[in-house]
Amino acid sequence: VSEAIMQSHFAELKEALTRELGIASVTVDVGVAESHSGDWSEVAHEKPSLVLFPRTPAQVAAALQILASFGQPAVVQGGLTGLAGGATPRSGEVALSLVKLNQIEEFDRIGGSITAQAGVTLEQLQTHVESEGWFFPLDLGARGSCQIGGNAATNAGGNRVIRYGTMRDLILGIEVALADGRLLTMLNRVTKNTTGIDLKHLFIGAEGTLGVITRVVLKLAPKPVASNTALCALESFEAATRLIKEMLSAFEVMWSDFMTAAIKSGDFKAPFADIHPVYVLVETLGSSPESDSQALEQVLERALEDEIVSDVVVAQSLDDAHRLWEYREAIGELLSRLKPYAAFDVGIPMGSMDRFVASARESLTGIFPNQQHLFFGHIGDGNLHVLSGPYASSAELHRVEEVVYAAVGEVAGCISAEHGIGVVKKEFLHHSRSEDELDLMRSLKTLLDPKLILNRGRVIDTDAASRASSEK
Ligand SMILES: Cc1cc2nc3c(=O)[nH]c(=O)nc-3n(C[C@H](O)[C@H](O)[C@H](O)COP(=O)(O)OP(=O)(O)OC[C@H]3O[C@@H](n4cnc5c(N)ncnc54)[C@H](O)[C@@H]3O)c2cc1C
């Protein structure tokens, strides 16, 4: 009987959604469900029972209202490049994909802002504004697939945070569909606005737990006309902390284990004759091709004289710059090669970074001598990535996570600096947030989504039973 009731409940739900969204936007097709069964994390894939493709913000809101009236949980999906398992469906969930919300709506060429729907990819947006002399500075390896809505939901960082900040710093306005079907349109376009509590910050970085982001207004920067890139070889991380004071845009540190693995993964030519303990990829963005490149060369010459840098390759062309970035961007290939992996994106105070890397490497190689442990990151903002794998069992993966997150807690770092919590880091969140903070997060979730329709069980658990099982 219960099976029959469930089937009729599902048929009614599907019918109501089809009436609202149209037949082409509601699918049970197995192939489509398969391609919406998981993100880039190691969380086990699960086919959603239904995939929804709303085409307008109003349709997103209407779909949520129907889902809420049926008490049907849903997972919000952007470009599925997340590394925390937040967009991977859990059993019985409907997937709500933003892929069809892909319109760029308004381009303010005077004020320098753009309004885009959530499903526009980062690369699509970057290319669009650059063709008109503007620049959207957020940049990350997954640019071709990740969406602006997903970037906002995860408060993405990336390569240029030291100069331009994270997604939170680049969003002027936002539109969100709430779990009960209300559409909150807060498409502010002015930089300064002191009209009460700035609600957009509730949704940026909330990983889809409090609402579905449908549109964003983004702040643009004038397009830099000069870009200079260099790869430096250093004898210590301490030297990198001295070099960073001079750099303006990107500052990507790669320890030698990462560089060796990157060269091997892409069959690249080694950048220097010798192996060095630390490498730093630097990039400056500016307005004058000639004087900017002279300025970078002067800084690097001084760093060589002061023995901060041991060797350096300066890109002489865009192709050269692309080749230097290839070492850092080998991460996509390394993620595929080291599966099943543990991937960390921790935030470490700069003063503790060197000590943290040395002790984490020692602990990890001591416990898991047969795995690779690669250290790299956007270190200018204290964001260290560790990629460790492959692991044979989930028990091993869990052990690695415990070792790294406990060490992060000891240096008062944070367990996620950009990829988010999702389901992968949920049980470790207490290393970075106090019980009072977690309680307030639970209250907000209950206030905005009392039926737990949206991304249930991601980031935090609200009910006692799930909390007990995830804290085990
Ligand atoms: C090769 C590679 C490199 C990466 N480099 C970086 C990096 O440098 N910096 C960085 O920050 N991240 C990086 N990431 C992680 C990932 O690309 C980012 O987290 C990205 O912002 C996720 O966007 P997405 O559209 O793919 O979101 P998804 O993976 O689809 O979803 C991520 C989370 O956001 C939620 N969500 C998605 N869209 C919405 C929406 N419209 N409204 C509400 N919630 C939503 C989902 O439910 C999920 O919880 C990298 C990933 C890969 C694979």
Coordinates of C-alpha atoms and ligand atoms in Angstrom, one line a residue:
V1 CA 0.0 0.0 0.0
S2 CA 2.7 2.5 1.0
E3 CA 4.5 1.8 -2.4
A4 CA 1.2 2.6 -4.2
I5 CA 0.8 5.8 -2.1
M6 CA 4.3 6.8 -2.9
Q7 CA 3.8 6.2 -6.6
S8 CA 0.6 8.3 -6.7
H9 CA 2.3 11.1 -4.7
F10 CA 5.2 11.1 -7.2
A11 CA 2.8 11.1 -10.1
E12 CA 0.9 14.1 -8.7
L13 CA 4.1 16.0 -8.0
K14 CA 5.4 15.4 -11.5
E15 CA 2.0 16.5 -12.9
A16 CA 2.0 19.7 -10.9
L17 CA 5.6 20.5 -11.8
T18 CA 4.9 19.8 -15.5
R19 CA 1.8 22.0 -15.5
E20 CA 4.0 24.9 -14.1
L21 CA 7.3 24.4 -16.0
G22 CA 6.2 22.7 -19.2
I23 CA 6.9 19.1 -20.3
A24 CA 10.4 19.8 -21.6
S25 CA 11.6 21.1 -18.2
V26 CA 10.6 18.1 -16.1
T27 CA 12.3 14.9 -16.9
V28 CA 12.7 11.3 -15.5
D29 CA 15.0 10.3 -18.4
V30 CA 17.7 8.0 -17.0
G31 CA 20.5 9.5 -19.1
V32 CA 19.7 13.0 -17.9
A33 CA 19.4 11.7 -14.3
E34 CA 22.8 10.1 -14.7
S35 CA 24.4 13.3 -15.8
H36 CA 22.9 15.1 -12.7
S37 CA 23.9 12.3 -10.3
G38 CA 26.9 14.0 -8.7
D39 CA 29.5 16.8 -8.6
W40 CA 33.4 16.6 -8.7
S41 CA 33.7 15.4 -5.1
E42 CA 34.2 11.8 -4.1
V43 CA 30.7 11.5 -2.6
A44 CA 28.8 8.5 -4.1
H45 CA 26.7 9.5 -7.0
E46 CA 22.9 9.0 -6.8
K47 CA 20.4 9.5 -9.6
P48 CA 17.7 12.1 -8.7
S49 CA 14.1 11.0 -9.0
L50 CA 13.3 13.9 -11.3
V51 CA 15.4 16.7 -12.9
L52 CA 13.8 20.1 -13.2
F53 CA 15.1 22.8 -15.7
P54 CA 13.3 26.0 -14.9
R55 CA 13.8 28.7 -17.5
T56 CA 13.0 31.9 -15.5
P57 CA 13.5 33.0 -11.9
A58 CA 9.7 33.0 -11.6
Q59 CA 9.6 29.3 -12.6
V60 CA 12.3 28.5 -10.0
A61 CA 10.1 30.1 -7.3
A62 CA 7.0 28.4 -8.6
A63 CA 8.8 25.0 -8.6
L64 CA 9.9 25.5 -5.0
Q65 CA 6.3 26.4 -4.0
I66 CA 5.1 23.1 -5.4
L67 CA 8.0 21.1 -3.9
A68 CA 7.2 22.6 -0.5
S69 CA 3.5 21.8 -0.8
F70 CA 4.4 18.2 -1.4
G71 CA 7.2 18.2 1.3
Q72 CA 9.6 17.0 -1.5
P73 CA 13.3 17.7 -0.8
A74 CA 15.4 19.0 -3.7
V75 CA 19.1 19.5 -4.4
V76 CA 20.2 22.7 -6.1
Q77 CA 22.6 22.2 -9.0
G78 CA 24.8 24.7 -10.8
G79 CA 27.7 23.5 -13.0
L80 CA 28.4 20.5 -10.7
T81 CA 32.1 21.4 -10.3
G82 CA 31.8 21.6 -6.5
L83 CA 34.3 19.6 -4.5
A84 CA 32.2 19.3 -1.3
G85 CA 29.3 17.0 -2.4
G86 CA 26.7 19.8 -1.9
A87 CA 25.2 19.3 -5.3
T88 CA 25.2 15.5 -5.3
P89 CA 21.6 14.2 -4.8
R90 CA 20.7 12.2 -1.8
S91 CA 18.3 9.3 -2.0
G92 CA 14.8 10.4 -3.2
E93 CA 15.7 14.0 -4.0
V94 CA 14.6 16.0 -7.0
A95 CA 17.4 17.9 -8.8
L96 CA 16.7 21.5 -9.5
S97 CA 19.2 22.5 -12.3
L98 CA 19.9 26.2 -13.1
V99 CA 21.5 25.4 -16.5
K100 CA 18.6 26.9 -18.5
L101 CA 18.8 30.2 -16.6
N102 CA 21.6 31.3 -18.9
Q103 CA 20.8 34.8 -20.0
I104 CA 23.0 37.9 -19.5
E105 CA 20.3 40.5 -18.9
E106 CA 21.7 44.0 -18.4
F107 CA 25.2 45.5 -18.9
D108 CA 25.8 48.9 -17.3
R109 CA 28.7 50.0 -19.5
I110 CA 29.0 53.3 -17.7
G111 CA 28.8 52.2 -14.0
G112 CA 30.6 48.9 -14.7
S113 CA 28.1 46.3 -13.6
I114 CA 26.3 43.4 -15.1
T115 CA 23.1 41.5 -14.3
A116 CA 23.2 37.8 -15.1
Q117 CA 21.0 34.8 -14.5
A118 CA 22.5 32.2 -12.2
G119 CA 23.2 29.6 -14.9
V120 CA 25.5 31.7 -16.9
T121 CA 29.0 30.1 -16.8
L122 CA 31.9 32.0 -15.4
E123 CA 33.7 31.8 -18.7
Q124 CA 30.7 33.0 -20.7
L125 CA 30.5 36.0 -18.4
Q126 CA 34.2 36.7 -18.5
T127 CA 34.3 36.6 -22.3
H128 CA 31.2 38.7 -22.7
V129 CA 32.4 41.6 -20.6
E130 CA 36.0 41.5 -21.9
S131 CA 34.7 41.9 -25.5
E132 CA 33.5 45.4 -24.3
G133 CA 36.6 46.5 -22.4
W134 CA 35.4 45.4 -19.0
F135 CA 36.8 42.7 -16.7
F136 CA 35.2 40.2 -14.3
P137 CA 38.1 39.3 -12.1
L138 CA 36.9 36.0 -10.5
D139 CA 38.8 33.2 -12.1
L140 CA 39.2 29.5 -11.4
G141 CA 40.2 26.3 -13.1
A142 CA 36.6 25.2 -13.5
R143 CA 35.6 28.4 -15.3
G144 CA 34.2 26.6 -18.4
S145 CA 31.5 24.7 -16.4
C146 CA 31.0 26.4 -13.1
Q147 CA 28.1 28.9 -13.0
I148 CA 27.8 32.4 -11.5
G149 CA 25.0 31.2 -9.2
G150 CA 27.3 28.3 -8.0
N151 CA 30.2 30.7 -7.5
A152 CA 27.9 32.9 -5.4
A153 CA 26.5 30.0 -3.4
T154 CA 30.0 28.8 -2.6
N155 CA 31.5 32.3 -2.2
A156 CA 34.2 31.1 -4.7
G157 CA 37.7 32.6 -4.5
G158 CA 40.2 31.5 -7.1
N159 CA 43.4 33.0 -8.5
R160 CA 43.0 36.8 -8.0
V161 CA 41.6 37.1 -4.5
I162 CA 44.6 39.1 -3.2
R163 CA 43.7 41.9 -5.5
Y164 CA 39.9 41.7 -6.1
G165 CA 38.5 39.7 -3.2
T166 CA 36.2 36.7 -3.3
M167 CA 32.7 36.4 -4.9
R168 CA 31.2 38.2 -1.9
D169 CA 33.2 41.3 -2.7
L170 CA 32.1 41.2 -6.3
I171 CA 28.3 40.9 -5.8
L172 CA 26.3 44.1 -5.7
G173 CA 22.8 42.6 -5.8
I174 CA 21.1 39.2 -5.8
E175 CA 17.8 37.6 -6.4
V176 CA 16.8 34.5 -4.4
A177 CA 13.9 32.1 -4.6
L178 CA 13.0 31.0 -1.1
A179 CA 12.0 27.5 -0.1
D180 CA 8.3 28.6 0.2
G181 CA 8.2 30.0 -3.3
R182 CA 8.7 33.7 -2.5
L183 CA 11.1 35.5 -4.9
L184 CA 13.3 38.1 -3.2
T185 CA 14.5 40.5 -5.8
M186 CA 17.4 42.6 -4.4
L187 CA 19.1 43.6 -7.6
N188 CA 21.0 46.5 -6.0
R189 CA 23.4 48.2 -8.5
V190 CA 25.1 50.8 -6.3
T191 CA 28.3 50.1 -4.5
K192 CA 27.3 52.0 -1.3
N193 CA 24.0 51.1 0.3
T194 CA 23.2 51.4 4.0
T195 CA 19.5 50.6 4.0
G196 CA 19.3 48.1 6.9
I197 CA 20.6 44.5 7.1
D198 CA 22.3 43.5 3.8
L199 CA 20.4 40.3 3.2
K200 CA 22.4 39.2 0.2
H201 CA 25.2 38.1 2.6
L202 CA 22.9 35.4 4.0
F203 CA 22.8 33.6 0.7
I204 CA 26.3 34.1 -0.5
G205 CA 28.3 31.1 0.7
A206 CA 25.3 29.4 2.2
E207 CA 25.7 26.6 -0.4
G208 CA 22.0 26.6 -1.4
T209 CA 20.7 25.8 2.1
L210 CA 18.7 29.1 2.5
G211 CA 17.5 29.8 -1.0
V212 CA 18.1 29.4 -4.7
I213 CA 20.1 32.2 -6.3
T214 CA 18.4 33.1 -9.6
R215 CA 20.1 36.3 -10.6
V216 CA 23.1 38.4 -9.5
V217 CA 24.4 41.9 -10.2
L218 CA 28.2 41.8 -10.5
K219 CA 30.7 44.6 -10.0
L220 CA 33.2 44.8 -13.0
A221 CA 36.7 46.3 -13.2
P222 CA 38.2 48.1 -16.2
K223 CA 39.9 45.5 -18.4
P224 CA 43.6 45.4 -17.6
V225 CA 45.6 46.0 -20.8
A226 CA 48.8 44.6 -19.5
S227 CA 49.3 41.1 -18.0
N228 CA 52.6 39.9 -16.8
T229 CA 53.4 36.4 -15.6
A230 CA 56.5 34.8 -14.1
L231 CA 57.4 31.5 -12.4
C232 CA 59.9 31.9 -9.6
A233 CA 61.9 29.1 -7.9
L234 CA 62.4 29.7 -4.1
E235 CA 64.4 27.9 -1.5
S236 CA 61.8 28.3 1.3
F237 CA 58.2 29.3 2.0
E238 CA 59.6 32.1 4.2
A239 CA 61.1 33.6 1.0
A240 CA 57.6 33.5 -0.6
T241 CA 56.2 35.5 2.3
R242 CA 58.7 38.2 1.5
L243 CA 58.0 38.2 -2.2
I244 CA 54.3 38.5 -1.8
K245 CA 54.4 42.0 -0.5
E246 CA 55.4 43.1 -4.0
M247 CA 52.8 41.3 -6.0
L248 CA 49.5 42.7 -7.2
S249 CA 47.2 40.1 -8.7
A250 CA 47.9 36.4 -8.4
F251 CA 50.3 34.6 -6.2
E252 CA 50.1 30.8 -6.5
V253 CA 52.5 28.7 -4.4
M254 CA 53.3 25.2 -5.4
W255 CA 55.5 23.0 -3.2
S256 CA 58.0 20.7 -5.1
D257 CA 55.8 17.6 -4.7
F258 CA 53.0 19.3 -6.5
M259 CA 55.2 20.7 -9.3
T260 CA 56.8 17.2 -9.9
A261 CA 53.3 15.6 -10.1
A262 CA 52.0 18.4 -12.4
I263 CA 55.0 18.0 -14.8
K264 CA 54.4 14.3 -14.9
S265 CA 50.6 14.5 -15.3
G266 CA 50.8 16.8 -18.4
D267 CA 54.1 15.6 -19.7
F268 CA 55.3 19.2 -19.4
K269 CA 58.9 20.4 -19.8
A270 CA 60.4 21.2 -16.3
P271 CA 60.6 25.0 -15.9
F272 CA 64.1 24.9 -14.3
A273 CA 67.2 22.7 -14.5
D274 CA 67.1 22.0 -10.7
I275 CA 64.3 21.0 -8.4
H276 CA 63.5 23.7 -5.8
P277 CA 61.5 23.4 -2.6
V278 CA 58.9 26.0 -3.5
Y279 CA 57.6 27.6 -6.7
V280 CA 55.5 30.8 -7.0
L281 CA 53.5 31.7 -10.0
V282 CA 53.0 35.5 -10.0
E283 CA 50.8 37.6 -12.2
T284 CA 50.3 41.3 -12.3
L285 CA 47.4 43.1 -14.1
G286 CA 47.7 46.7 -14.9
S287 CA 47.1 49.5 -17.4
S288 CA 50.5 50.0 -19.1
P289 CA 52.1 47.1 -21.0
E290 CA 55.6 48.6 -21.0
S291 CA 55.9 50.1 -17.6
D292 CA 54.1 47.2 -15.9
S293 CA 56.5 44.6 -17.4
Q294 CA 59.5 46.8 -16.4
A295 CA 58.1 47.1 -12.9
L296 CA 57.7 43.3 -12.6
E297 CA 61.2 42.7 -13.9
Q298 CA 62.6 45.2 -11.4
V299 CA 60.9 43.5 -8.5
L300 CA 62.1 40.1 -9.7
E301 CA 65.7 41.4 -10.2
R302 CA 65.7 42.8 -6.7
A303 CA 64.3 39.5 -5.3
L304 CA 67.1 37.6 -7.1
E305 CA 69.8 40.0 -5.7
D306 CA 68.3 39.7 -2.2
E307 CA 68.3 35.9 -2.7
I308 CA 64.6 35.7 -2.0
V309 CA 64.2 34.1 -5.4
S310 CA 66.8 31.6 -6.8
D311 CA 65.7 31.4 -10.4
V312 CA 62.9 32.9 -12.5
V313 CA 61.2 32.5 -15.9
V314 CA 59.4 35.6 -17.1
A315 CA 56.7 35.0 -19.8
Q316 CA 57.5 36.9 -23.0
S317 CA 54.2 36.3 -24.7
L318 CA 50.6 35.2 -24.0
D319 CA 51.6 31.6 -25.1
D320 CA 54.5 31.7 -22.5
A321 CA 52.1 32.8 -19.8
H322 CA 49.6 30.1 -20.7
R323 CA 52.5 27.5 -20.5
L324 CA 53.4 28.7 -17.0
W325 CA 49.8 28.6 -15.8
E326 CA 49.6 25.0 -17.1
Y327 CA 51.6 23.7 -14.2
R328 CA 49.1 25.2 -11.7
E329 CA 46.1 24.2 -13.8
A330 CA 47.3 20.6 -13.9
I331 CA 45.1 20.2 -10.8
G332 CA 42.1 19.2 -13.0
E333 CA 44.1 16.2 -14.3
L334 CA 45.6 15.4 -10.9
L335 CA 42.1 15.3 -9.4
S336 CA 41.2 12.6 -12.0
R337 CA 44.5 10.7 -11.4
L338 CA 44.4 10.5 -7.7
K339 CA 40.8 9.2 -7.3
P340 CA 39.6 8.3 -4.7
Y341 CA 41.2 11.4 -3.1
A342 CA 40.9 13.6 -0.1
A343 CA 40.9 17.3 -1.2
F344 CA 41.4 20.1 1.3
D345 CA 41.1 23.8 0.9
V346 CA 42.0 25.0 4.3
G347 CA 42.7 28.5 5.5
I348 CA 45.9 28.8 7.5
P349 CA 47.3 31.9 9.2
M350 CA 50.3 33.0 7.1
G351 CA 52.6 32.9 10.2
S352 CA 51.8 29.2 10.7
M353 CA 51.8 28.1 7.1
D354 CA 55.3 26.8 6.8
R355 CA 55.1 24.8 10.1
F356 CA 51.6 23.5 9.1
V357 CA 52.8 22.2 5.7
A358 CA 55.8 20.5 7.2
S359 CA 53.9 18.8 10.0
A360 CA 50.9 17.8 7.8
R361 CA 53.3 16.3 5.3
E362 CA 55.2 14.4 8.0
S363 CA 52.0 13.0 9.5
L364 CA 50.4 12.1 6.2
T365 CA 53.5 10.4 4.8
G366 CA 54.0 8.6 8.1
I367 CA 50.5 7.1 8.1
F368 CA 50.0 6.8 4.4
P369 CA 53.5 6.3 2.8
N370 CA 52.1 4.9 -0.5
Q371 CA 49.8 7.8 -1.3
Q372 CA 50.8 11.2 -2.9
H373 CA 50.3 14.3 -0.8
L374 CA 50.5 17.5 -2.8
F375 CA 50.6 21.0 -1.4
F376 CA 49.7 24.1 -3.3
G377 CA 47.3 27.0 -3.2
H378 CA 46.3 30.7 -3.6
I379 CA 48.6 31.4 -0.7
G380 CA 48.3 35.2 -0.9
D381 CA 45.1 34.8 1.0
G382 CA 46.2 32.0 3.3
N383 CA 44.3 29.4 1.3
L384 CA 46.3 26.1 1.2
H385 CA 45.1 23.2 -0.9
V386 CA 46.2 19.6 -0.1
L387 CA 45.4 16.8 -2.5
S388 CA 46.0 13.4 -1.1
G389 CA 45.3 10.0 -2.7
P390 CA 44.4 7.5 -4.0
Y391 CA 42.8 5.8 -1.0
A392 CA 41.4 2.2 -0.9
S393 CA 38.6 2.7 1.5
S394 CA 36.3 5.3 3.1
A395 CA 37.8 4.5 6.5
E396 CA 41.2 5.6 5.2
L397 CA 39.7 8.8 3.7
H398 CA 38.1 9.5 7.0
R399 CA 41.4 9.1 8.8
V400 CA 43.2 11.5 6.5
E401 CA 40.4 14.1 7.1
E402 CA 40.7 13.7 10.9
V403 CA 44.5 14.2 10.8
V404 CA 44.3 17.3 8.6
Y405 CA 41.3 19.0 10.3
A406 CA 42.6 18.5 13.8
A407 CA 45.9 20.1 12.7
V408 CA 43.9 23.0 11.2
G409 CA 42.1 23.5 14.5
E410 CA 45.4 23.6 16.3
V411 CA 46.7 26.6 14.3
A412 CA 43.3 28.4 14.5
G413 CA 42.8 28.0 10.8
C414 CA 39.5 27.3 9.0
I415 CA 38.6 23.9 7.4
S416 CA 37.3 25.5 4.2
A417 CA 38.6 28.6 2.6
E418 CA 36.7 28.4 -0.7
H419 CA 35.1 25.0 -1.7
G420 CA 32.6 25.0 1.1
I421 CA 31.3 22.4 3.6
G422 CA 28.7 20.4 1.6
V423 CA 28.4 17.0 3.0
V424 CA 32.1 16.2 2.9
K425 CA 33.2 18.5 5.7
K426 CA 29.9 18.8 7.7
E427 CA 31.1 16.6 10.6
F428 CA 34.3 18.7 10.9
L429 CA 32.7 22.1 11.0
H430 CA 33.0 22.3 14.8
H431 CA 36.8 22.7 14.3
S432 CA 36.1 26.1 12.8
R433 CA 32.8 27.4 14.2
S434 CA 31.6 27.6 17.8
E435 CA 28.5 25.8 19.1
D436 CA 26.7 29.2 19.4
E437 CA 27.5 30.0 15.7
L438 CA 26.2 26.6 14.6
D439 CA 23.1 27.1 16.6
L440 CA 22.4 30.4 14.9
M441 CA 23.0 28.8 11.5
R442 CA 20.4 26.1 12.4
S443 CA 17.9 28.8 13.5
L444 CA 18.3 30.6 10.2
K445 CA 17.8 27.3 8.3
T446 CA 14.6 26.5 10.2
L447 CA 13.3 30.1 9.8
L448 CA 13.8 30.1 6.0
D449 CA 13.2 26.5 5.2
P450 CA 11.1 24.9 7.9
K451 CA 10.2 21.9 5.8
L452 CA 13.9 21.3 4.9
I453 CA 13.2 21.3 1.2
L454 CA 16.5 22.8 0.0
N455 CA 19.8 21.0 0.2
R456 CA 18.7 19.0 3.3
G457 CA 21.7 17.7 5.3
R458 CA 24.3 19.9 3.7
V459 CA 26.5 22.2 5.7
I460 CA 24.6 21.7 9.0
D461 CA 22.0 19.3 10.3
T462 CA 19.0 20.8 12.0
D463 CA 17.3 17.7 13.5
A464 CA 18.7 15.9 16.5
A465 CA 18.8 12.5 14.9
S466 CA 20.9 13.6 11.9
R467 CA 23.1 15.6 14.1
A468 CA 23.8 12.7 16.4
S469 CA 24.7 10.4 13.4
S470 CA 26.9 13.0 11.6
E471 CA 28.7 13.7 14.9
K472 CA 29.5 10.0 15.5
Ligands
LIG1 C1 39.4 22.0 -11.5 C2 38.7 22.7 -10.4 C3 39.2 23.9 -9.9 C4 38.6 24.6 -8.9 N1 39.1 25.8 -8.4 C5 38.5 26.5 -7.5 C6 39.0 27.7 -7.0 O1 40.1 28.1 -7.4 N2 38.3 28.4 -6.1 C7 37.1 28.0 -5.7 O2 36.5 28.7 -4.9 N3 36.5 26.8 -6.1 C8 37.2 26.1 -7.0 N4 36.7 24.9 -7.5 C9 35.4 24.4 -6.9 C10 34.1 24.8 -7.7 O3 34.4 25.1 -9.0 C11 33.5 26.1 -7.1 O4 33.0 25.7 -5.8 C12 32.3 26.6 -7.9 O5 32.0 27.9 -7.4 C13 31.1 25.7 -7.9 O6 30.2 26.2 -8.9 P1 29.1 25.3 -9.7 O7 28.2 26.1 -10.5 O8 29.8 24.2 -10.3 O9 28.3 24.7 -8.4 P2 27.8 23.2 -8.0 O10 28.9 22.3 -7.9 O11 26.7 22.9 -8.9 O12 27.2 23.5 -6.6 C14 28.0 23.9 -5.5 C15 27.1 24.2 -4.3 O13 26.3 25.4 -4.5 C16 24.9 25.1 -4.6 N5 24.4 25.9 -5.7 C17 24.8 25.8 -7.0 N6 24.1 26.8 -7.7 C18 23.3 27.4 -6.9 C19 22.3 28.5 -7.0 N7 22.1 29.0 -8.1 N8 21.6 28.9 -5.8 C20 21.9 28.3 -4.6 N9 22.8 27.3 -4.5 C21 23.4 26.8 -5.6 C22 24.8 23.6 -4.8 O14 23.6 23.1 -4.2 C23 26.1 23.1 -4.0 O15 25.8 23.1 -2.6 C24 37.3 24.1 -8.4 C25 36.8 22.9 -9.0 C26 37.4 22.2 -9.9 C27 36.8 21.0 -10.5

